[in-house]
């Protein structure tokens, strides 16, 4: 084996008996990602292979432990603000990949990718420019996909052209439009990789395949016409049907129009990436690769500088940054947690026990009021495990083992050695205080007491505690298994070590964790308060239920606020409303309509009576009797824009107040909290990104105008006026 004279900073390069081996190895980073320097090293190697007649084949792999190439460096992508610069940079990437393709299609020098670990985005595009792909059979670590759409982008290195050619239009579109990745066995079945083998022999196998293919040209990006052939096991009836559709122009048109329909239904037209992807793929299919690559480049350049992509990239980077935050200024480490007690195993407590066993893998003891309730809590955990077994995410053996982690009781036995006790009993201050006193009596000096209250200040619960420094809030969202956010709430007396312990536990449970300071409603419940109240005002003014919901789903929320009220429970909402009004005064006053509905025994979905009608748990239309009950006659819609503005401005204004009062430690937490906890539209980046995008001065003007018409509840937060007057922004 011989080294070469090439000076590379981000790759190793050796040649052995005519076969060159390039091992990607981005300097100073754990993962391989693409930026101009890394691409420069690949280009240097490709140049060498092109020039040197003694090099007959090339194998491209990685020197990192569990990572092939995870895609473009996102920080680098975010730095672009002009489409022309993107075209230049990404265009040169496209040309580099074409040169790799020419090596095997024109020059007869086989190029084989040796893939282990993440092969995503630009990584998959590099692999697809090769003539053959061999992947490790490590189902846990190796994954292939084009996840760009998840951050508002699309493949820019030929992915929209090579992937459909390799696996078919329908399968290719599915991967690019959903951003989902596939594991080795599936990748093999769909023809995305040609062979899988144990990672220990991966490079040897790739080198052997390269050597066998020397001198035999392949067809660009189309495994079925290549020397290597397409795996025939992939020819399922469904796939044959898709192929039949793809074979003729009418079938293809049908396929594209179906994809467009599905995409519009999924995105509500708020996300520019999916339509751009469809246009690029279609251009390639209808007009050939040249036109396809050009279309991809133009669409990509426009997307990278779009506000939607910038917002989505921001959300991604903020959530990544949170992974390294202990939530304290002192950056102390948390205490080890091997056992958790859960008091109250209802909807939330059952969910918490579930994520403890499923994700964190900690022993969990649930305390309930009677044996039947204990049984329900354990059944809750079992349901979650069974579901994962049926989806093949877990083996039956692992599920049995996980179930052994959780036990229950009606007394305090088994709590004495708990490191953290999580309380999820009814939303009642006196009850929560008495539970805290009981827990303190049976647990040790260092046991953390965390409350999952959704609105009561933690300080109020901690009043009279023997060890107030151990008391903290861990606010989960329903359903706990699905919602990604955990809001950790600290009081001035909470010890940093306690905060760090809970942040760490939350992360082990699979959550994105923000830490906020104590106050009624903390951050998430609080910003929701005036938003939900406004629904009552809009209804009283004659707006229709469905118009309100539709306006906000169009704005980008997964569900409208009226639906949300039915889901959360009108009784729960009314209770929280009273707590909020007591704390923040008349600007948070709920319209008395909610109370009237609760008085009529309308609890929302859970008792089948709310703003909407329910039959056998299934939602039917709006219940018109709500209007009679409220004594109103719905009139013509005030207009979608008007409804949207009346509602979202409350979210922005209240988020600003939370920052002003120090509830939020920084704007980024407010953005992540709203997106991950409340379903705030990710393409808007969160309340602070939205304020910056509209312009703080403009937000203040609109709030002032609404305050003139509707009263002081719209008065802008001082900090908003300040930022507007200074001409600065929240997120920079
Ligand atoms: P739930 O009514 O489903 O569960 C409460 C459970 O606590 C019941 O099973 C009850 O038997 C049990 N319980 C009551 N007193 C007890 C005691 N002394 N010892 C042991 N168990 C006792 O209520 P849910 O929805 O689970 O709410 C629990 C807490 O979580 C509340 O503080 C609520 O505000 C909060 N929360 C609720 C959310 C939701 O969407 N439902 C979201 C976030 C927080």
XYZ file of C-alpha atoms and ligand atoms in Angstrom:
776
model
C 0.000 0.000 0.000
C 1.362 3.425 -0.889
C 0.618 6.909 0.391
C 0.506 9.746 -2.102
C 1.851 13.268 -2.325
C -1.575 14.807 -1.865
C -1.800 17.050 1.170
C -5.194 16.439 2.720
C -6.528 17.809 6.006
C -9.898 16.046 6.070
C -9.268 12.658 4.508
C -6.817 9.798 4.305
C -5.735 8.597 0.864
C -3.800 5.462 -0.059
C -3.375 3.401 -3.214
C -2.932 -0.347 -3.127
C -2.302 -2.289 -6.293
C -4.283 0.116 -8.474
C -7.208 0.618 -6.089
C -7.315 3.990 -4.352
C -8.932 4.316 -0.932
C -10.285 7.657 0.243
C -11.330 7.744 3.908
C -13.217 10.899 4.879
C -12.059 12.320 8.189
C -13.083 15.875 8.922
C -10.429 17.351 11.185
C -11.413 18.385 14.707
C -14.976 17.027 14.447
C -16.646 13.867 15.665
C -18.832 13.671 12.556
C -18.015 14.053 8.897
C -19.935 16.950 7.401
C -19.412 18.716 4.104
C -18.026 22.198 3.713
C -15.773 23.725 1.031
C -12.564 22.422 2.677
C -13.803 18.826 2.868
C -15.101 19.067 -0.705
C -11.690 20.456 -1.699
C -9.971 17.340 -0.365
C -12.391 15.056 -2.207
C -11.775 17.071 -5.403
C -8.017 16.686 -5.006
C -8.385 12.903 -4.749
C -10.740 12.740 -7.719
C -8.232 14.787 -9.735
C -5.508 12.318 -8.837
C -7.629 9.333 -9.873
C -8.503 11.080 -13.162
C -4.862 11.862 -13.910
C -3.006 8.761 -12.768
C -3.323 5.858 -15.211
C -1.999 3.442 -12.581
C -5.095 4.077 -10.420
C -7.782 1.778 -11.768
C -10.547 2.143 -9.166
C -11.625 4.225 -6.180
C -13.269 3.275 -2.891
C -14.777 6.041 -0.748
C -15.319 5.358 2.951
C -14.884 7.064 6.288
C -12.270 7.038 9.026
C -14.838 8.005 11.703
C -16.166 5.351 14.060
C -19.876 5.286 13.248
C -20.376 7.851 10.546
C -19.958 7.916 6.785
C -20.967 11.487 5.968
C -23.841 13.235 7.741
C -24.489 15.870 5.072
C -23.614 19.498 4.572
C -22.350 21.542 7.491
C -25.531 23.336 8.535
C -23.745 26.352 9.983
C -22.060 26.828 6.633
C -25.408 26.613 4.826
C -26.926 29.123 7.216
C -24.220 31.662 6.407
C -25.574 32.198 2.882
C -27.742 35.195 2.217
C -27.513 35.518 -1.540
C -28.773 32.902 -4.009
C -25.908 33.677 -6.431
C -23.293 32.626 -3.846
C -25.227 29.441 -3.138
C -25.365 28.624 -6.839
C -21.618 29.040 -7.068
C -20.801 26.891 -4.016
C -23.381 24.157 -4.521
C -22.850 24.188 -8.290
C -19.212 23.293 -7.786
C -20.343 20.445 -5.504
C -22.647 19.156 -8.245
C -19.778 19.292 -10.750
C -17.515 17.369 -8.381
C -20.108 14.605 -8.058
C -20.465 14.499 -11.869
C -16.708 13.996 -12.128
C -16.964 11.060 -9.704
C -19.758 9.645 -11.860
C -17.621 10.101 -15.016
C -14.830 8.060 -13.456
C -16.945 4.928 -13.661
C -19.351 5.726 -16.482
C -16.829 7.124 -18.970
C -13.317 6.297 -17.790
C -14.053 2.713 -16.734
C -12.629 3.284 -13.243
C -15.136 1.760 -10.788
C -16.041 3.865 -7.768
C -17.490 2.095 -4.740
C -18.888 3.702 -1.585
C -18.248 1.847 1.689
C -20.989 3.016 4.048
C -21.192 2.553 7.801
C -23.113 4.921 10.078
C -25.022 8.019 9.004
C -25.085 8.457 5.234
C -27.396 11.414 4.973
C -28.031 14.382 2.710
C -24.808 15.207 0.890
C -23.414 11.915 2.198
C -26.011 9.904 0.322
C -25.571 12.122 -2.715
C -21.860 11.347 -2.727
C -22.624 7.644 -2.358
C -25.125 7.785 -5.220
C -22.563 9.386 -7.539
C -20.487 6.234 -7.037
C -21.128 3.232 -9.257
C -21.844 0.878 -6.376
C -22.737 1.111 -2.717
C -21.758 -1.452 -0.096
C -23.173 -0.792 3.371
C -22.535 -2.298 6.776
C -25.411 -4.446 8.023
C -25.526 -2.516 11.307
C -29.274 -1.764 11.551
C -28.740 0.373 14.626
C -26.072 2.673 13.241
C -26.233 2.700 9.472
C -28.943 4.830 7.933
C -29.385 6.410 4.533
C -31.639 9.289 3.622
C -32.188 12.816 2.339
C -33.386 14.641 5.486
C -32.977 18.173 4.037
C -36.733 18.814 3.867
C -36.858 18.728 7.660
C -34.843 21.924 7.813
C -36.683 23.575 4.939
C -34.212 22.514 2.264
C -33.871 19.895 -0.457
C -31.024 17.793 -1.802
C -28.629 20.075 -3.701
C -25.968 17.599 -4.826
C -27.998 15.712 -7.400
C -30.182 13.826 -4.912
C -33.420 14.831 -6.642
C -32.074 13.274 -9.852
C -30.009 10.258 -8.813
C -32.303 8.922 -6.080
C -35.422 8.548 -8.295
C -33.272 6.964 -11.011
C -31.852 4.518 -8.514
C -34.964 3.448 -6.581
C -37.854 4.653 -8.751
C -39.777 7.911 -8.779
C -42.372 6.996 -6.135
C -39.880 5.585 -3.627
C -37.433 8.423 -4.302
C -40.083 11.099 -3.842
C -41.222 9.441 -0.638
C -37.717 9.570 0.848
C -37.008 13.137 -0.257
C -40.416 14.574 0.692
C -40.605 12.959 4.132
C -36.907 13.182 4.937
C -37.079 9.744 6.553
C -34.050 7.512 6.433
C -33.827 3.795 5.804
C -31.751 1.084 7.452
C -29.422 -1.276 5.563
C -31.855 -4.154 4.954
C -34.519 -1.832 3.542
C -31.915 0.074 1.547
C -30.813 -3.204 -0.011
C -34.376 -4.221 -0.825
C -35.132 -0.940 -2.530
C -31.920 -0.946 -4.536
C -30.386 2.008 -2.731
C -27.373 -0.117 -1.807
C -26.078 -3.101 -3.773
C -24.744 -5.222 -0.967
C -24.553 -5.348 2.820
C -21.917 -6.979 4.983
C -20.524 -6.805 8.546
C -18.774 -3.519 9.250
C -15.536 -5.326 10.124
C -15.079 -6.400 6.476
C -16.792 -3.414 4.841
C -13.747 -1.802 3.280
C -12.317 -5.176 2.159
C -15.581 -6.062 0.436
C -15.782 -2.625 -1.207
C -12.191 -2.924 -2.458
C -12.879 -6.436 -3.788
C -15.993 -5.220 -5.660
C -14.053 -2.297 -7.104
C -11.300 -4.602 -8.287
C -13.764 -7.027 -9.915
C -15.358 -4.186 -11.877
C -12.185 -2.590 -13.256
C -12.540 -1.757 -16.952
C -16.303 -2.232 -17.016
C -18.216 1.057 -17.394
C -21.509 1.514 -15.525
C -24.619 3.478 -16.417
C -24.968 6.779 -14.574
C -26.958 6.488 -11.367
C -29.016 3.552 -12.544
C -28.216 0.342 -10.773
C -30.573 -1.696 -12.957
C -28.440 -1.015 -16.013
C -25.135 -1.302 -14.195
C -22.693 -4.128 -14.022
C -23.922 -4.794 -10.517
C -27.577 -5.280 -11.358
C -30.625 -4.516 -9.325
C -31.690 -6.722 -6.447
C -34.631 -8.707 -7.720
C -36.212 -9.272 -4.298
C -37.436 -5.710 -4.520
C -39.998 -6.599 -7.159
C -43.030 -6.649 -4.834
C -46.522 -6.229 -6.359
C -46.673 -2.667 -4.994
C -43.344 -1.839 -6.541
C -44.351 -3.387 -9.869
C -47.452 -1.219 -9.841
C -45.330 1.863 -9.203
C -42.938 0.852 -11.956
C -45.876 0.450 -14.352
C -47.006 3.947 -13.467
C -43.505 5.304 -13.922
C -43.044 3.634 -17.316
C -45.368 5.966 -19.228
C -45.980 9.727 -19.312
C -49.639 9.529 -18.252
C -48.765 7.308 -15.294
C -45.970 9.660 -14.294
C -48.267 12.665 -14.484
C -50.728 10.856 -12.238
C -47.925 10.003 -9.827
C -46.756 13.615 -9.604
C -50.248 15.037 -9.191
C -50.958 12.529 -6.400
C -47.710 13.478 -4.679
C -48.604 17.152 -5.015
C -52.026 16.594 -3.472
C -50.593 14.693 -0.515
C -47.883 17.267 -0.029
C -50.335 20.198 0.010
C -52.512 18.416 2.533
C -49.478 17.845 4.753
C -47.928 21.309 4.560
C -50.929 23.594 4.032
C -48.807 25.436 1.497
C -46.676 26.931 4.275
C -43.440 25.158 3.403
C -41.667 26.065 0.152
C -39.327 23.039 0.076
C -41.740 20.224 -0.887
C -43.098 21.944 -4.022
C -39.524 22.866 -5.018
C -38.529 19.196 -4.644
C -41.419 18.075 -6.827
C -40.540 20.603 -9.526
C -36.891 19.508 -9.588
C -37.679 15.787 -9.729
C -40.309 16.346 -12.419
C -37.937 18.429 -14.536
C -35.337 15.669 -14.437
C -37.865 12.963 -15.300
C -39.423 14.936 -18.156
C -36.435 16.808 -19.594
C -33.439 14.710 -18.659
C -30.625 14.977 -16.106
C -28.983 18.169 -17.451
C -32.183 20.149 -17.006
C -32.861 18.306 -13.748
C -29.545 19.249 -12.135
C -29.993 22.865 -13.234
C -33.517 22.959 -11.783
C -32.305 21.415 -8.531
C -29.546 24.002 -8.202
C -31.858 26.948 -8.857
C -34.522 25.673 -6.435
C -31.921 24.890 -3.765
C -30.359 28.348 -4.012
C -33.753 30.008 -3.548
C -34.601 27.785 -0.560
C -31.368 28.284 1.364
C -32.001 32.014 1.701
C -35.749 31.660 2.376
C -37.027 32.792 5.790
C -38.691 29.391 6.257
C -35.399 27.497 5.888
C -33.587 30.011 8.099
C -36.263 29.530 10.793
C -36.190 25.722 10.572
C -32.395 25.633 10.618
C -32.505 27.944 13.638
C -34.873 25.576 15.479
C -32.578 22.654 14.666
C -29.418 24.425 15.851
C -31.114 25.770 19.009
C -32.327 22.306 19.940
C -28.847 20.899 19.320
C -27.325 23.590 21.541
C -29.763 22.693 24.345
C -28.294 19.191 24.419
C -25.139 20.644 25.985
C -26.853 22.925 28.480
C -27.185 21.837 32.123
C -29.703 24.603 32.668
C -27.580 26.327 35.301
C -25.179 29.237 35.239
C -22.635 27.235 37.211
C -22.733 24.246 34.821
C -22.648 21.808 37.753
C -23.277 18.131 37.073
C -26.487 16.431 38.119
C -26.745 13.626 40.649
C -26.991 10.080 39.329
C -30.566 8.847 38.957
C -31.278 5.127 39.117
C -34.729 5.168 40.684
C -37.718 7.469 40.200
C -40.913 7.607 42.232
C -44.091 8.782 40.488
C -47.027 9.955 42.619
C -50.287 9.862 40.670
C -50.333 7.459 37.743
C -53.096 9.059 35.650
C -52.766 10.445 32.154
C -49.519 12.282 32.904
C -48.031 10.033 35.616
C -48.606 6.957 33.453
C -46.873 8.699 30.559
C -43.946 9.704 32.765
C -43.547 6.110 33.997
C -43.618 5.073 30.347
C -40.774 7.329 29.194
C -38.809 6.319 32.296
C -38.851 2.674 31.291
C -38.858 3.109 27.501
C -36.116 5.680 27.149
C -34.350 6.434 30.409
C -34.256 2.807 31.563
C -34.614 3.774 35.245
C -36.441 1.786 37.909
C -39.800 3.418 38.579
C -42.243 3.080 41.494
C -45.760 4.452 40.965
C -47.965 5.384 43.898
C -51.720 5.638 43.407
C -54.812 5.917 45.567
C -56.034 2.334 45.146
C -55.105 -0.955 43.512
C -57.276 -0.331 40.467
C -55.493 2.956 39.774
C -52.103 1.255 40.195
C -53.264 -1.336 37.663
C -54.267 1.381 35.187
C -50.866 3.061 35.499
C -48.994 -0.207 34.867
C -51.310 -0.998 31.952
C -50.434 2.412 30.509
C -46.731 1.510 30.505
C -47.449 -1.928 29.036
C -49.508 -0.418 26.191
C -46.563 1.756 25.171
C -44.195 -1.212 25.212
C -46.619 -3.450 23.275
C -47.012 -0.794 20.628
C -43.270 -0.608 20.141
C -43.058 -4.379 19.914
C -45.776 -4.436 17.259
C -43.903 -1.736 15.328
C -40.720 -3.818 15.693
C -38.920 -1.051 17.500
C -38.402 -3.350 20.480
C -38.068 -7.105 20.881
C -40.500 -8.966 23.157
C -37.587 -9.768 25.444
C -36.597 -6.129 25.747
C -40.228 -5.244 26.484
C -40.413 -7.800 29.287
C -37.183 -6.431 30.723
C -38.455 -2.855 30.518
C -41.734 -3.817 32.213
C -39.759 -5.276 35.113
C -38.419 -1.790 35.794
C -41.812 -0.479 36.877
C -43.780 -1.441 39.977
C -46.642 0.177 41.871
C -48.149 0.538 45.323
C -50.787 2.354 47.331
C -48.348 3.298 50.091
C -44.845 4.761 50.248
C -42.952 1.476 50.238
C -40.266 1.606 47.588
C -39.909 5.403 47.728
C -37.214 5.538 50.382
C -34.346 5.083 47.894
C -35.818 7.174 45.051
C -33.425 9.764 43.623
C -36.257 11.806 42.115
C -39.947 11.791 43.002
C -42.236 13.171 40.302
C -45.650 14.337 41.381
C -48.569 14.175 38.918
C -51.668 14.265 41.153
C -54.646 16.562 40.483
C -54.009 20.268 39.877
C -54.660 21.373 43.461
C -52.228 23.374 45.579
C -53.269 21.946 48.966
C -53.074 18.373 47.631
C -49.649 18.969 46.079
C -48.339 20.477 49.323
C -49.538 17.523 51.362
C -47.994 15.070 48.875
C -44.699 16.967 49.156
C -44.798 16.733 52.967
C -45.457 12.978 52.802
C -42.654 12.460 50.295
C -40.187 14.451 52.403
C -41.070 12.293 55.396
C -40.190 9.025 53.660
C -37.266 10.002 51.423
C -33.645 10.982 51.978
C -31.824 14.313 52.221
C -30.940 14.331 48.520
C -34.230 13.191 46.992
C -35.478 15.652 44.393
C -39.195 16.510 44.468
C -40.435 17.526 41.028
C -43.987 18.661 40.357
C -45.666 18.245 36.979
C -48.118 21.041 37.708
C -49.155 22.897 34.567
C -49.832 26.248 36.204
C -49.252 26.453 39.973
C -46.026 28.313 40.877
C -43.414 25.880 42.217
C -42.570 28.395 44.936
C -46.116 28.077 46.289
C -45.833 24.279 46.421
C -42.421 24.541 48.106
C -43.710 26.865 50.849
C -43.311 25.044 54.128
C -41.096 22.362 52.569
C -38.421 20.931 54.833
C -35.912 20.885 51.968
C -37.050 23.608 49.516
C -33.735 23.451 47.623
C -34.825 19.992 46.409
C -38.139 21.240 44.991
C -38.479 21.915 41.273
C -41.008 21.743 38.419
C -40.871 19.212 35.600
C -43.650 20.223 33.243
C -44.407 17.548 30.652
C -46.879 17.817 27.808
C -49.632 15.441 26.837
C -49.253 12.796 25.493
C -45.948 12.463 27.363
C -44.680 9.689 25.073
C -45.069 11.850 21.987
C -44.516 15.482 22.951
C -40.831 16.390 22.665
C -40.595 19.202 25.236
C -39.899 19.208 28.956
C -40.072 22.557 30.730
C -38.000 22.463 33.918
C -39.088 25.180 36.366
C -36.694 26.476 39.010
C -37.347 28.703 42.027
C -34.743 31.034 43.535
C -34.078 28.366 46.185
C -33.785 25.353 43.863
C -30.195 24.052 44.053
C -28.247 24.054 40.764
C -27.413 20.407 41.313
C -31.132 19.623 41.469
C -31.770 21.501 38.224
C -28.931 19.695 36.465
C -30.268 16.347 37.750
C -33.716 16.981 36.269
C -32.369 18.330 32.970
C -30.279 15.199 32.641
C -33.190 12.898 33.526
C -35.415 14.703 30.989
C -32.830 14.238 28.281
C -32.525 10.537 29.118
C -36.311 10.351 28.736
C -35.801 11.607 25.176
C -36.941 15.178 25.772
C -35.682 18.516 24.570
C -35.364 20.423 27.833
C -35.693 24.129 28.502
C -35.143 25.588 31.956
C -37.290 28.549 32.988
C -37.744 30.526 36.164
C -40.787 30.110 38.361
C -43.989 32.075 37.915
C -47.661 31.252 37.403
C -47.971 29.260 34.164
C -44.150 29.344 33.765
C -43.595 30.012 30.082
C -45.640 27.646 27.917
C -48.944 27.695 29.833
C -48.582 31.414 30.286
C -48.226 32.413 26.643
C -51.145 30.143 25.815
C -53.365 31.999 28.353
C -54.200 35.215 26.477
C -54.260 33.329 23.154
C -56.949 30.941 24.404
C -58.874 33.730 26.115
C -59.054 35.652 22.873
C -61.014 32.768 21.369
C -63.790 33.605 23.836
C -63.714 37.267 22.787
C -63.784 36.405 19.088
C -66.753 34.069 19.602
C -68.641 36.704 21.564
C -68.073 39.099 18.692
C -69.732 36.613 16.335
C -66.814 34.684 14.808
C -67.572 31.069 13.940
C -65.822 28.184 15.676
C -64.626 26.596 12.436
C -63.363 29.936 11.063
C -61.212 30.458 14.153
C -59.742 26.957 13.996
C -59.152 27.150 10.272
C -57.449 30.544 10.497
C -54.874 29.170 12.933
C -54.226 25.893 11.130
C -53.623 27.984 8.017
C -51.204 30.050 10.053
C -49.387 26.776 10.663
C -50.599 25.307 13.975
C -51.345 21.563 13.856
C -54.751 22.215 15.465
C -56.794 25.367 15.969
C -57.312 26.852 19.449
C -60.953 25.733 19.774
C -59.988 22.142 19.008
C -57.127 22.515 21.480
C -59.592 23.632 24.186
C -61.698 20.506 23.563
C -58.603 18.300 23.660
C -57.151 19.766 26.870
C -60.594 19.731 28.520
C -62.759 22.805 29.047
C -62.833 22.159 32.804
C -59.036 22.024 32.961
C -58.807 25.159 30.803
C -61.275 27.040 33.008
C -59.353 26.083 36.138
C -56.049 27.233 34.681
C -57.772 30.392 33.412
C -58.817 31.304 36.952
C -55.293 30.713 38.283
C -53.839 32.904 35.525
C -56.337 35.708 36.057
C -55.625 35.737 39.765
C -51.907 36.073 39.080
C -51.918 38.519 36.180
C -55.131 40.487 36.631
C -57.748 41.588 34.169
C -55.596 41.375 31.040
C -55.724 37.578 31.493
C -59.430 37.533 32.367
C -61.167 34.638 30.661
C -64.379 35.421 28.841
C -67.194 34.067 31.018
C -68.326 31.946 28.066
C -65.903 29.173 29.054
C -67.384 29.005 32.541
C -70.878 28.819 31.059
C -69.838 25.885 28.881
C -68.284 24.057 31.827
C -71.510 24.745 33.764
C -73.321 22.898 30.970
C -71.111 19.843 31.684
C -69.012 20.349 28.573
C -65.541 18.994 29.237
C -64.465 18.594 25.637
C -63.421 15.383 23.974
C -63.093 13.418 27.213
C -66.847 13.481 27.917
C -67.894 13.834 24.284
C -69.315 17.325 24.784
C -67.422 20.449 23.843
C -67.317 23.026 21.076
C -67.463 20.063 18.734
C -69.750 17.027 18.788
C -68.311 13.551 19.348
C -69.760 10.145 18.570
C -68.002 7.045 19.880
C -64.917 9.114 20.513
C -64.884 10.383 16.963
C -65.215 14.085 16.335
C -68.148 15.201 14.231
C -68.905 18.817 13.276
C -69.248 21.950 15.378
C -71.988 21.730 18.004
C -74.294 24.661 17.077
C -75.955 24.596 20.495
C -72.768 26.217 21.850
C -73.832 29.476 20.196
C -77.260 29.375 21.928
C -75.610 28.634 25.239
C -73.340 31.651 24.793
C -76.291 33.746 23.641
C -74.674 34.689 20.340
C -75.530 34.476 16.675
C -72.483 33.869 14.520
C -72.082 36.439 11.788
C -69.831 36.742 8.754
C -66.157 35.910 9.380
C -64.026 38.851 10.518
C -61.523 37.534 7.962
C -58.728 34.996 8.252
C -55.954 37.610 8.528
C -57.805 39.478 11.222
C -58.459 36.361 13.314
C -54.841 35.262 12.941
C -53.479 38.620 14.020
C -55.826 38.879 17.007
C -54.525 35.519 18.215
C -50.829 35.235 17.373
C -49.995 38.745 18.582
C -50.956 37.596 22.088
C -48.412 34.779 21.878
C -45.680 37.166 20.750
C -46.510 39.802 23.346
C -46.739 37.370 26.265
C -43.472 35.656 25.224
C -41.823 39.099 25.306
C -43.222 39.687 28.815
C -41.777 36.347 29.961
C -38.377 37.481 28.744
C -38.775 40.890 30.347
C -39.620 39.327 33.720
C -36.782 36.826 33.579
C -39.080 33.793 33.335
C -37.143 32.993 30.173
C -33.377 32.916 30.453
C -32.990 33.774 26.777
C -35.149 34.177 23.650
C -33.953 30.894 22.096
C -35.591 28.931 24.953
C -38.845 30.748 24.242
C -38.688 29.793 20.586
C -37.936 26.133 21.286
C -40.547 25.987 24.065
C -43.295 27.248 21.760
C -42.344 25.045 18.788
C -41.732 21.815 20.732
C -44.331 22.304 23.478
C -47.221 24.097 21.806
C -46.888 23.199 18.129
C -46.029 26.785 17.197
C -45.380 26.656 13.425
C -41.736 25.541 13.045
C -41.339 27.428 9.771
C -41.970 30.618 11.762
C -39.106 29.686 14.095
C -40.835 30.561 17.388
C -42.288 33.807 18.800
C -39.016 35.764 18.950
C -37.967 34.822 15.428
C -41.460 35.870 14.296
C -41.195 39.245 16.051
C -37.816 39.871 14.417
C -39.152 38.865 11.032
C -42.236 41.092 11.203
C -40.138 43.842 12.767
C -40.464 44.773 16.470
C -41.698 48.281 15.594
C -44.418 46.848 13.376
C -45.474 44.412 16.135
C -45.734 47.321 18.600
C -47.822 49.342 16.118
C -50.260 46.494 15.561
C -50.583 45.818 19.297
C -51.198 49.506 19.985
C -53.880 49.591 17.303
C -55.596 46.505 18.775
C -55.330 47.957 22.280
C -57.182 51.056 21.021
C -60.045 48.915 19.749
C -60.132 46.007 22.181
C -58.582 47.292 25.374
C -55.497 46.983 27.531
C -55.053 43.226 27.067
C -53.188 44.130 23.866
C -50.850 46.697 25.483
C -47.347 45.913 24.188
C -44.727 44.636 26.648
C -42.179 47.289 27.638
C -39.355 45.194 26.275
C -41.036 45.181 22.853
C -41.231 48.980 22.859
C -37.609 49.097 23.973
C -36.324 46.796 21.251
C -38.443 48.646 18.675
C -37.109 52.017 19.837
C -33.499 50.786 19.805
C -33.943 49.368 16.330
C -32.459 46.044 17.488
C -33.889 42.521 17.471
C -34.327 39.580 19.841
C -32.414 36.872 18.001
C -29.778 39.015 16.303
P -55.304 12.604 36.030
O -56.581 12.930 36.689
O -55.309 11.798 34.800
O -54.322 11.890 37.054
C -54.175 12.276 38.384
C -53.961 10.996 39.171
O -53.497 11.326 40.480
C -55.216 10.161 39.359
O -55.004 8.883 38.822
C -55.412 10.108 40.872
O -55.901 8.875 41.294
C -54.025 10.346 41.372
N -53.954 10.882 42.730
C -54.673 11.865 43.282
N -54.282 12.066 44.545
C -53.291 11.201 44.809
C -52.469 10.919 45.927
N -52.601 11.601 47.074
N -51.543 9.945 45.822
C -51.395 9.257 44.679
N -52.136 9.481 43.581
C -53.073 10.439 43.642
O -54.608 14.032 35.790
P -53.431 14.397 34.792
O -54.010 14.946 33.560
O -52.488 13.271 34.710
O -52.763 15.611 35.548
C -51.867 15.432 36.619
C -51.059 16.703 36.808
O -50.357 16.986 35.606
C -51.877 17.947 37.103
O -51.171 18.760 38.015
C -51.993 18.628 35.762
O -52.190 20.009 35.861
C -50.629 18.317 35.188
N -50.520 18.381 33.748
C -51.519 17.893 32.962
C -51.407 17.969 31.578
C -52.494 17.416 30.714
O -52.489 17.698 29.510
N -53.420 16.657 31.241
C -50.234 18.584 30.937
C -49.213 19.000 31.860
C -49.384 18.911 33.204
